[in-house]
Amino acid sequence: MSGSPPTIRDLATKECFICQQDNGPVESWVHPCKCTLVAHQACLLRMIDALPKTTRAACPQCAHKYRIIKIKSLPLELLRLGNSLCNICGTMFSMATICGVIVLTGGSLVSVLRSYGMYSTRLLFGDTIFDTLLTSDTSSWPWSTWLAVPLIAMRCLLSGEPFRFRHLFAYVLVLPSQPPRIVRDRLMRESSIRLNLFSLPYDSLSFRWPPTRLQFGCCIYIAHFVYDYLRDHTIWACLLPIRPYLVSNIMFFIRWRRNRAQRIENGGDPNAPQEVDMPPLDNGGAPPEVPRFAPEVGERPPLWMARRVLQSQSSPILEAIFLPAIAKGMGYLLHELAQHYFPLRRVLGIRPTVATVGLSLPFVNKIMWDETLNNTYYWTKFSAWVWSETDPIWLRNTIGLGIFVLLKDALHQLHLWLRKNEIESRHVKDRSFEGLDPRTLDLIHPVS
């Protein structure tokens, strides 16, 4: 005892200045400062977590700054650095894009959104489907498409999570059910020089692979709900549990400091025990009621917290701008991989596309011309034929985007798991009672 100052292990009795209890093994206690106050590690960490991030934790009696020790992880530090760089680059790129759009276009926001919608549709579905069912001539679009394209583009750009399957479903709905009139007129004029192309009857409802447009839309719609459900529950499993008694512990500590200050003003002993009920710990029964002024802390659903974690680590505008290009790039990689792996060719439905999209019409009568030009049934079947007979670029782009989203969310989940491990490894550094008179301490082996 004479060679080194006493430590927390030498105290005969210990009382946590936060919870006012004296139970627990020696390993659960800590003396974090230069005065006589001691506390449970768990209580002290909860108190520190409740403080504002800009406030450094300190002893309420001697004002000594607490020192937190935690196990650092190199992968987590690299992920933090990468996340910070991505956020900075994303913010700079987003600002540059917004400024560039404002300066260069100088026009209406609707035209910018419509251009983005056209760009996304062309990359996702390929040139053949875009030039046949939509075209770059917006004056030939039906009014529903003319309104839907900028609205869907704005929804994707302003979404907190652009990499979601519901946006692909929206782009499927953008495509008209039949070509615009300018395309129909051109196809009919060129029908006399093209043979063995589209002609009735054509069954557009039978099940086939690659799927029809209706089947593809249903698959995307179902995949959206299934993946979001599995992703949110998996991410929540990696997060730290929300302890319902955390706020009550904090409020107890505030009341303890207020009562201590009142005793000092009244000339009483500031270190005398207080008759204040402490909320039970982990194994102490039911959690206490959350204070009335902050009920939302314990009532936020876990899935809401999981979604907020995802949104806090993303740059939505940057992701929305690059979403079509990423889908096309992943689709190209899958196409190149399928050249060496035949089963993948079957899954992606890769096949030679028709050389030319056209009609097979054995007539020259003007009356039949006008009837066919305005025949909704005929052109709806033609659109289904174009969808099924051309190379399904949209299928491999969608699968590629799904793989990218899966890898992206897996990286986020790894980041959360590493952060959880770091938080769980934290503990407050224990200090000896150096600088204090050992005779003033209640030691197991008192010093005479």
C-alpha positions as a Python dict, from the first residue, in 0.01 Angstrom:
ca = {
    (1, 'M'): (0, 0, 0),
    (2, 'S'): (291, 232, 77),
    (3, 'G'): (450, 178, -264),
    (4, 'S'): (156, 282, -484),
    (5, 'P'): (-161, 488, -433),
    (6, 'P'): (-485, 299, -361),
    (7, 'T'): (-720, 209, -649),
    (8, 'I'): (-1087, 128, -683),
    (9, 'R'): (-1015, -230, -576),
    (10, 'D'): (-891, -111, -236),
    (11, 'L'): (-1218, 55, -134),
    (12, 'A'): (-1419, -131, 129),
    (13, 'T'): (-1750, 31, 30),
    (14, 'K'): (-1841, 186, -300),
    (15, 'E'): (-2147, 389, -395),
    (16, 'C'): (-2223, 496, -750),
    (17, 'F'): (-2278, 872, -755),
    (18, 'I'): (-2522, 826, -1045),
    (19, 'C'): (-2749, 539, -937),
    (20, 'Q'): (-2674, 558, -563),
    (21, 'Q'): (-2626, 182, -544),
    (22, 'D'): (-2331, -19, -411),
    (23, 'N'): (-2378, -356, -582),
    (24, 'G'): (-2184, -511, -868),
    (25, 'P'): (-1844, -679, -911),
    (26, 'V'): (-1522, -483, -885),
    (27, 'E'): (-1476, -490, -1263),
    (28, 'S'): (-1800, -292, -1309),
    (29, 'W'): (-1672, 6, -1104),
    (30, 'V'): (-1452, 294, -1212),
    (31, 'H'): (-1284, 591, -1047),
    (32, 'P'): (-1260, 831, -1344),
    (33, 'C'): (-1149, 1154, -1180),
    (34, 'K'): (-930, 1310, -907),
    (35, 'C'): (-1189, 1330, -629),
    (36, 'T'): (-1363, 1059, -424),
    (37, 'L'): (-1658, 997, -658),
    (38, 'V'): (-1687, 649, -807),
    (39, 'A'): (-1948, 505, -1045),
    (40, 'H'): (-2056, 201, -1241),
    (41, 'Q'): (-1903, 182, -1588),
    (42, 'A'): (-2251, 132, -1740),
    (43, 'C'): (-2407, 427, -1555),
    (44, 'L'): (-2119, 658, -1645),
    (45, 'L'): (-2128, 560, -2013),
    (46, 'R'): (-2503, 623, -2028),
    (47, 'M'): (-2455, 964, -1870),
    (48, 'I'): (-2177, 1050, -2118),
    (49, 'D'): (-2389, 934, -2415),
    (50, 'A'): (-2671, 1162, -2302),
    (51, 'L'): (-2455, 1474, -2307),
    (52, 'P'): (-2448, 1699, -2616),
    (53, 'K'): (-2175, 1610, -2864),
    (54, 'T'): (-2015, 1952, -2816),
    (55, 'T'): (-1986, 1903, -2439),
    (56, 'R'): (-1696, 1703, -2302),
    (57, 'A'): (-1788, 1483, -2007),
    (58, 'A'): (-1641, 1593, -1674),
    (59, 'C'): (-1677, 1509, -1308),
    (60, 'P'): (-1959, 1711, -1145),
    (61, 'Q'): (-1753, 1755, -828),
    (62, 'C'): (-1391, 1821, -930),
    (63, 'A'): (-1455, 1907, -1299),
    (64, 'H'): (-1190, 1659, -1414),
    (65, 'K'): (-1237, 1563, -1780),
    (66, 'Y'): (-1321, 1196, -1829),
    (67, 'R'): (-1104, 997, -2067),
    (68, 'I'): (-1279, 741, -2289),
    (69, 'I'): (-1081, 438, -2409),
    (70, 'K'): (-1209, 229, -2700),
    (71, 'I'): (-1070, -30, -2937),
    (72, 'K'): (-1012, 129, -3275),
    (73, 'S'): (-1072, -66, -3593),
    (74, 'L'): (-874, 8, -3909),
    (75, 'P'): (-1158, -102, -4144),
    (76, 'L'): (-1400, 127, -3958),
    (77, 'E'): (-1160, 421, -3979),
    (78, 'L'): (-1117, 359, -4353),
    (79, 'L'): (-1494, 341, -4398),
    (80, 'R'): (-1535, 665, -4204),
    (81, 'L'): (-1274, 835, -4420),
    (82, 'G'): (-1436, 703, -4736),
    (83, 'N'): (-1781, 809, -4617),
    (84, 'S'): (-1655, 1160, -4539),
    (85, 'L'): (-1486, 1190, -4878),
    (86, 'C'): (-1800, 1065, -5055),
    (87, 'N'): (-2017, 1314, -4865),
    (88, 'I'): (-1780, 1601, -4948),
    (89, 'C'): (-1755, 1501, -5314),
    (90, 'G'): (-2129, 1443, -5330),
    (91, 'T'): (-2203, 1783, -5182),
    (92, 'M'): (-1959, 1958, -5416),
    (93, 'F'): (-2089, 1771, -5720),
    (94, 'S'): (-2450, 1839, -5623),
    (95, 'M'): (-2381, 2209, -5578),
    (96, 'A'): (-2190, 2225, -5906),
    (97, 'T'): (-2469, 2041, -6084),
    (98, 'I'): (-2738, 2268, -5943),
    (99, 'C'): (-2539, 2581, -6029),
    (100, 'G'): (-2463, 2447, -6376),
    (101, 'V'): (-2826, 2366, -6441),
    (102, 'I'): (-2937, 2711, -6328),
    (103, 'V'): (-2669, 2890, -6533),
    (104, 'L'): (-2678, 2680, -6850),
    (105, 'T'): (-3047, 2611, -6888),
    (106, 'G'): (-3194, 2936, -6764),
    (107, 'G'): (-3526, 2780, -6858),
    (108, 'S'): (-3806, 2611, -6679),
    (109, 'L'): (-3750, 2338, -6424),
    (110, 'V'): (-3996, 2118, -6608),
    (111, 'S'): (-3779, 2098, -6918),
    (112, 'V'): (-3478, 2000, -6704),
    (113, 'L'): (-3675, 1726, -6528),
    (114, 'R'): (-3812, 1602, -6859),
    (115, 'S'): (-3462, 1581, -7003),
    (116, 'Y'): (-3348, 1381, -6700),
    (117, 'G'): (-3646, 1148, -6737),
    (118, 'M'): (-3567, 1091, -7105),
    (119, 'Y'): (-3201, 1028, -7023),
    (120, 'S'): (-3294, 775, -6754),
    (121, 'T'): (-3548, 593, -6971),
    (122, 'R'): (-3308, 559, -7263),
    (123, 'L'): (-3029, 418, -7045),
    (124, 'L'): (-3257, 178, -6857),
    (125, 'F'): (-3454, 35, -7152),
    (126, 'G'): (-3222, 81, -7449),
    (127, 'D'): (-3236, 285, -7768),
    (128, 'T'): (-3475, 57, -7958),
    (129, 'I'): (-3759, 67, -7705),
    (130, 'F'): (-3704, 438, -7636),
    (131, 'D'): (-3705, 540, -8004),
    (132, 'T'): (-4009, 323, -8078),
    (133, 'L'): (-4236, 391, -7779),
    (134, 'L'): (-4125, 735, -7655),
    (135, 'T'): (-3883, 922, -7891),
    (136, 'S'): (-3698, 1245, -7819),
    (137, 'D'): (-3976, 1453, -7978),
    (138, 'T'): (-4178, 1557, -7675),
    (139, 'S'): (-4447, 1714, -7894),
    (140, 'S'): (-4554, 1364, -8003),
    (141, 'W'): (-4598, 1231, -7650),
    (142, 'P'): (-4945, 1164, -7507),
    (143, 'W'): (-5048, 1408, -7236),
    (144, 'S'): (-5016, 1142, -6963),
    (145, 'T'): (-4651, 1074, -7053),
    (146, 'W'): (-4583, 1446, -7095),
    (147, 'L'): (-4688, 1500, -6731),
    (148, 'A'): (-4555, 1175, -6583),
    (149, 'V'): (-4193, 1198, -6703),
    (150, 'P'): (-4097, 1519, -6515),
    (151, 'L'): (-4297, 1416, -6207),
    (152, 'I'): (-4123, 1079, -6182),
    (153, 'A'): (-3785, 1243, -6242),
    (154, 'M'): (-3851, 1494, -5963),
    (155, 'R'): (-3963, 1214, -5731),
    (156, 'C'): (-3639, 1025, -5794),
    (157, 'L'): (-3417, 1332, -5752),
    (158, 'L'): (-3585, 1443, -5429),
    (159, 'S'): (-3613, 1096, -5279),
    (160, 'G'): (-3409, 1021, -4968),
    (161, 'E'): (-3316, 681, -5117),
    (162, 'P'): (-3297, 688, -5500),
    (163, 'F'): (-3162, 329, -5516),
    (164, 'R'): (-3501, 167, -5463),
    (165, 'F'): (-3696, -63, -5693),
    (166, 'R'): (-4007, 154, -5682),
    (167, 'H'): (-3834, 407, -5907),
    (168, 'L'): (-3781, 137, -6173),
    (169, 'F'): (-4150, 51, -6149),
    (170, 'A'): (-4232, 417, -6211),
    (171, 'Y'): (-4016, 421, -6525),
    (172, 'V'): (-4199, 111, -6654),
    (173, 'L'): (-4525, 306, -6623),
    (174, 'V'): (-4376, 599, -6814),
    (175, 'L'): (-4354, 404, -7140),
    (176, 'P'): (-4673, 446, -7347),
    (177, 'S'): (-4877, 141, -7442),
    (178, 'Q'): (-4841, 229, -7812),
    (179, 'P'): (-4600, 431, -8026),
    (180, 'P'): (-4666, 801, -8082),
    (181, 'R'): (-4838, 899, -8406),
    (182, 'I'): (-4518, 1019, -8573),
    (183, 'V'): (-4361, 674, -8524),
    (184, 'R'): (-4673, 493, -8646),
    (185, 'D'): (-4682, 702, -8961),
    (186, 'R'): (-4313, 635, -9032),
    (187, 'L'): (-4347, 261, -8975),
    (188, 'M'): (-4644, 236, -9209),
    (189, 'R'): (-4467, 430, -9484),
    (190, 'E'): (-4171, 192, -9460),
    (191, 'S'): (-4380, -127, -9435),
    (192, 'S'): (-4369, -191, -9810),
    (193, 'I'): (-3992, -244, -9806),
    (194, 'R'): (-3980, -463, -9492),
    (195, 'L'): (-4116, -816, -9480),
    (196, 'N'): (-4152, -1086, -9213),
    (197, 'L'): (-4176, -835, -8931),
    (198, 'F'): (-4468, -769, -8696),
    (199, 'S'): (-4811, -889, -8801),
    (200, 'L'): (-5128, -1007, -8626),
    (201, 'P'): (-5222, -1232, -8453),
    (202, 'Y'): (-4975, -1191, -8165),
    (203, 'D'): (-5026, -1325, -7808),
    (204, 'S'): (-4894, -1068, -7561),
    (205, 'L'): (-5037, -1230, -7244),
    (206, 'S'): (-4871, -1573, -7242),
    (207, 'F'): (-4596, -1629, -6987),
    (208, 'R'): (-4249, -1613, -7136),
    (209, 'W'): (-3891, -1531, -7043),
    (210, 'P'): (-3783, -1256, -7056),
    (211, 'P'): (-4114, -1145, -6906),
    (212, 'T'): (-4364, -920, -7075),
    (213, 'R'): (-4392, -558, -6973),
    (214, 'L'): (-4684, -632, -6739),
    (215, 'Q'): (-4508, -929, -6581),
    (216, 'F'): (-4188, -728, -6542),
    (217, 'G'): (-4374, -445, -6368),
    (218, 'C'): (-4538, -689, -6125),
    (219, 'C'): (-4200, -848, -6044),
    (220, 'I'): (-4047, -506, -5974),
    (221, 'Y'): (-4342, -408, -5753),
    (222, 'I'): (-4316, -727, -5544),
    (223, 'A'): (-3935, -708, -5523),
    (224, 'H'): (-3962, -351, -5389),
    (225, 'F'): (-4161, -456, -5080),
    (226, 'V'): (-3977, -782, -5017),
    (227, 'Y'): (-3629, -628, -5037),
    (228, 'D'): (-3717, -323, -4826),
    (229, 'Y'): (-3865, -547, -4556),
    (230, 'L'): (-3560, -775, -4541),
    (231, 'R'): (-3314, -485, -4562),
    (232, 'D'): (-3470, -279, -4285),
    (233, 'H'): (-3495, -573, -4045),
    (234, 'T'): (-3137, -681, -4118),
    (235, 'I'): (-3002, -329, -4065),
    (236, 'W'): (-3192, -291, -3739),
    (237, 'A'): (-3034, -612, -3611),
    (238, 'C'): (-2693, -441, -3646),
    (239, 'L'): (-2791, -128, -3454),
    (240, 'L'): (-2756, -76, -3083),
    (241, 'P'): (-3083, -135, -2894),
    (242, 'I'): (-3264, 172, -2773),
    (243, 'R'): (-3276, 147, -2393),
    (244, 'P'): (-3611, 281, -2268),
    (245, 'Y'): (-3470, 382, -1929),
    (246, 'L'): (-3188, 596, -2073),
    (247, 'V'): (-3376, 924, -2045),
    (248, 'S'): (-3486, 845, -1689),
    (249, 'N'): (-3125, 785, -1584),
    (250, 'I'): (-3028, 1119, -1731),
    (251, 'M'): (-3313, 1296, -1553),
    (252, 'F'): (-3210, 1130, -1227),
    (253, 'F'): (-2855, 1262, -1267),
    (254, 'I'): (-2990, 1613, -1332),
    (255, 'R'): (-3207, 1595, -1019),
    (256, 'W'): (-2909, 1464, -819),
    (257, 'R'): (-2694, 1762, -919),
    (258, 'R'): (-2977, 2006, -845),
    (259, 'N'): (-3036, 1856, -499),
    (260, 'R'): (-2662, 1861, -428),
    (261, 'A'): (-2643, 2229, -519),
    (262, 'Q'): (-2936, 2305, -289),
    (263, 'R'): (-2766, 2125, 0),
    (264, 'I'): (-2449, 2328, -53),
    (265, 'E'): (-2654, 2649, -43),
    (266, 'N'): (-2820, 2532, 279),
    (267, 'G'): (-2485, 2443, 438),
    (268, 'G'): (-2537, 2067, 424),
    (269, 'D'): (-2301, 1786, 327),
    (270, 'P'): (-2280, 1775, -57),
    (271, 'N'): (-2174, 1408, -52),
    (272, 'A'): (-2453, 1285, 174),
    (273, 'P'): (-2671, 1011, 22),
    (274, 'Q'): (-2993, 1128, -139),
    (275, 'E'): (-3335, 969, -104),
    (276, 'V'): (-3410, 955, -475),
    (277, 'D'): (-3549, 652, -655),
    (278, 'M'): (-3316, 526, -926),
    (279, 'P'): (-3460, 351, -1233),
    (280, 'P'): (-3372, -21, -1239),
    (281, 'L'): (-3079, -143, -1444),
    (282, 'D'): (-3082, -410, -1716),
    (283, 'N'): (-3188, -690, -1478),
    (284, 'G'): (-3385, -477, -1239),
    (285, 'G'): (-3738, -531, -1370),
    (286, 'A'): (-3963, -316, -1582),
    (287, 'P'): (-3818, 4, -1728),
    (288, 'P'): (-3944, 332, -1585),
    (289, 'E'): (-4169, 576, -1760),
    (290, 'V'): (-4007, 812, -2006),
    (291, 'P'): (-4037, 1180, -1907),
    (292, 'R'): (-4341, 1350, -2051),
    (293, 'F'): (-4146, 1619, -2230),
    (294, 'A'): (-3949, 1369, -2444),
    (295, 'P'): (-4177, 1072, -2523),
    (296, 'E'): (-4048, 1031, -2872),
    (297, 'V'): (-3709, 892, -2761),
    (298, 'G'): (-3849, 556, -2654),
    (299, 'E'): (-4135, 542, -2906),
    (300, 'R'): (-3950, 566, -3235),
    (301, 'P'): (-3995, 236, -3416),
    (302, 'P'): (-3680, 40, -3497),
    (303, 'L'): (-3747, 37, -3873),
    (304, 'W'): (-3780, 416, -3872),
    (305, 'M'): (-3436, 436, -3710),
    (306, 'A'): (-3293, 196, -3969),
    (307, 'R'): (-3423, 409, -4256),
    (308, 'R'): (-3280, 725, -4097),
    (309, 'V'): (-2939, 558, -4073),
    (310, 'L'): (-2948, 476, -4444),
    (311, 'Q'): (-3062, 824, -4541),
    (312, 'S'): (-2795, 990, -4328),
    (313, 'Q'): (-2519, 813, -4521),
    (314, 'S'): (-2632, 900, -4871),
    (315, 'S'): (-2621, 1188, -5116),
    (316, 'P'): (-2964, 1157, -5282),
    (317, 'I'): (-2922, 1396, -5574),
    (318, 'L'): (-2585, 1251, -5672),
    (319, 'E'): (-2721, 895, -5647),
    (320, 'A'): (-3030, 981, -5851),
    (321, 'I'): (-2819, 1135, -6128),
    (322, 'F'): (-2593, 832, -6152),
    (323, 'L'): (-2865, 566, -6104),
    (324, 'P'): (-2937, 510, -6478),
    (325, 'A'): (-2567, 510, -6568),
    (326, 'I'): (-2490, 262, -6289),
    (327, 'A'): (-2773, 36, -6407),
    (328, 'K'): (-2645, 46, -6764),
    (329, 'G'): (-2285, -14, -6654),
    (330, 'M'): (-2380, -313, -6438),
    (331, 'G'): (-2593, -446, -6723),
    (332, 'Y'): (-2296, -421, -6958),
    (333, 'L'): (-2076, -613, -6713),
    (334, 'L'): (-2339, -887, -6685),
    (335, 'H'): (-2365, -902, -7066),
    (336, 'E'): (-1989, -947, -7100),
    (337, 'L'): (-1986, -1210, -6827),
    (338, 'A'): (-2272, -1397, -6993),
    (339, 'Q'): (-2065, -1440, -7310),
    (340, 'H'): (-1854, -1691, -7115),
    (341, 'Y'): (-2128, -1847, -6900),
    (342, 'F'): (-2426, -1997, -7084),
    (343, 'P'): (-2668, -2032, -6784),
    (344, 'L'): (-2632, -1659, -6723),
    (345, 'R'): (-2731, -1596, -7086),
    (346, 'R'): (-3054, -1785, -7021),
    (347, 'V'): (-3127, -1587, -6705),
    (348, 'L'): (-3059, -1253, -6873),
    (349, 'G'): (-3252, -1357, -7184),
    (350, 'I'): (-2973, -1237, -7413),
    (351, 'R'): (-3050, -1293, -7779),
    (352, 'P'): (-2996, -1121, -8113),
    (353, 'T'): (-3240, -835, -8147),
    (354, 'V'): (-3449, -788, -8459),
    (355, 'A'): (-3251, -618, -8731),
    (356, 'T'): (-3519, -356, -8790),
    (357, 'V'): (-3838, -269, -8606),
    (358, 'G'): (-4111, -250, -8865),
    (359, 'L'): (-4444, -378, -8996),
    (360, 'S'): (-4564, -632, -9247),
    (361, 'L'): (-4870, -472, -9411),
    (362, 'P'): (-4987, -609, -9748),
    (363, 'F'): (-5201, -312, -9853),
    (364, 'V'): (-5189, 25, -10023),
    (365, 'N'): (-5551, 130, -9974),
    (366, 'K'): (-5589, 472, -9811),
    (367, 'I'): (-5894, 366, -9611),
    (368, 'M'): (-5709, 71, -9463),
    (369, 'W'): (-5415, 302, -9401),
    (370, 'D'): (-5624, 538, -9187),
    (371, 'E'): (-5795, 253, -9003),
    (372, 'T'): (-5465, 88, -8916),
    (373, 'L'): (-5302, 417, -8818),
    (374, 'N'): (-5572, 476, -8555),
    (375, 'N'): (-5619, 111, -8449),
    (376, 'T'): (-5534, 108, -8077),
    (377, 'Y'): (-5553, -271, -8050),
    (378, 'Y'): (-5307, -318, -8337),
    (379, 'W'): (-5048, -77, -8201),
    (380, 'T'): (-5078, -207, -7844),
    (381, 'K'): (-4993, -555, -7974),
    (382, 'F'): (-4708, -405, -8175),
    (383, 'S'): (-4563, -243, -7859),
    (384, 'A'): (-4578, -578, -7679),
    (385, 'W'): (-4402, -740, -7976),
    (386, 'V'): (-4123, -479, -7969),
    (387, 'W'): (-4080, -538, -7594),
    (388, 'S'): (-4049, -917, -7634),
    (389, 'E'): (-3853, -945, -7959),
    (390, 'T'): (-3578, -693, -7894),
    (391, 'D'): (-3272, -766, -7681),
    (392, 'P'): (-3392, -728, -7316),
    (393, 'I'): (-3146, -460, -7212),
    (394, 'W'): (-3393, -356, -6943),
    (395, 'L'): (-3373, -700, -6777),
    (396, 'R'): (-2996, -712, -6733),
    (397, 'N'): (-2987, -344, -6634),
    (398, 'T'): (-3244, -413, -6362),
    (399, 'I'): (-3063, -723, -6234),
    (400, 'G'): (-2733, -534, -6244),
    (401, 'L'): (-2881, -244, -6049),
    (402, 'G'): (-3021, -491, -5796),
    (403, 'I'): (-2674, -642, -5746),
    (404, 'F'): (-2525, -294, -5702),
    (405, 'V'): (-2792, -198, -5445),
    (406, 'L'): (-2732, -525, -5257),
    (407, 'L'): (-2356, -461, -5240),
    (408, 'K'): (-2411, -98, -5140),
    (409, 'D'): (-2646, -190, -4856),
    (410, 'A'): (-2413, -471, -4747),
    (411, 'L'): (-2131, -215, -4715),
    (412, 'H'): (-2358, 9, -4509),
    (413, 'Q'): (-2445, -283, -4285),
    (414, 'L'): (-2076, -367, -4239),
    (415, 'H'): (-2017, -5, -4142),
    (416, 'L'): (-2296, -19, -3885),
    (417, 'W'): (-2167, -346, -3743),
    (418, 'L'): (-1816, -205, -3701),
    (419, 'R'): (-1955, 108, -3536),
    (420, 'K'): (-2160, -107, -3298),
    (421, 'N'): (-1851, -307, -3202),
    (422, 'E'): (-1656, 12, -3138),
    (423, 'I'): (-1929, 152, -2914),
    (424, 'E'): (-1956, -173, -2721),
    (425, 'S'): (-1578, -171, -2664),
    (426, 'R'): (-1581, 169, -2492),
    (427, 'H'): (-1499, 205, -2126),
    (428, 'V'): (-1398, 497, -1907),
    (429, 'K'): (-1033, 493, -1807),
    (430, 'D'): (-985, 400, -1442),
    (431, 'R'): (-756, 620, -1229),
    (432, 'S'): (-586, 562, -897),
    (433, 'F'): (-650, 789, -597),
    (434, 'E'): (-312, 955, -646),
    (435, 'G'): (-300, 1299, -493),
    (436, 'L'): (-561, 1218, -224),
    (437, 'D'): (-490, 1142, 140),
    (438, 'P'): (-543, 763, 183),
    (439, 'R'): (-666, 827, 537),
    (440, 'T'): (-973, 1004, 397),
    (441, 'L'): (-1073, 695, 198),
    (442, 'D'): (-1271, 398, 322),
    (443, 'L'): (-1009, 135, 235),
    (444, 'I'): (-1015, -240, 290),
    (445, 'H'): (-677, -208, 461),
    (446, 'P'): (-682, 135, 627),
    (447, 'V'): (-366, 343, 638),
    (448, 'S'): (-271, 459, 984),
}
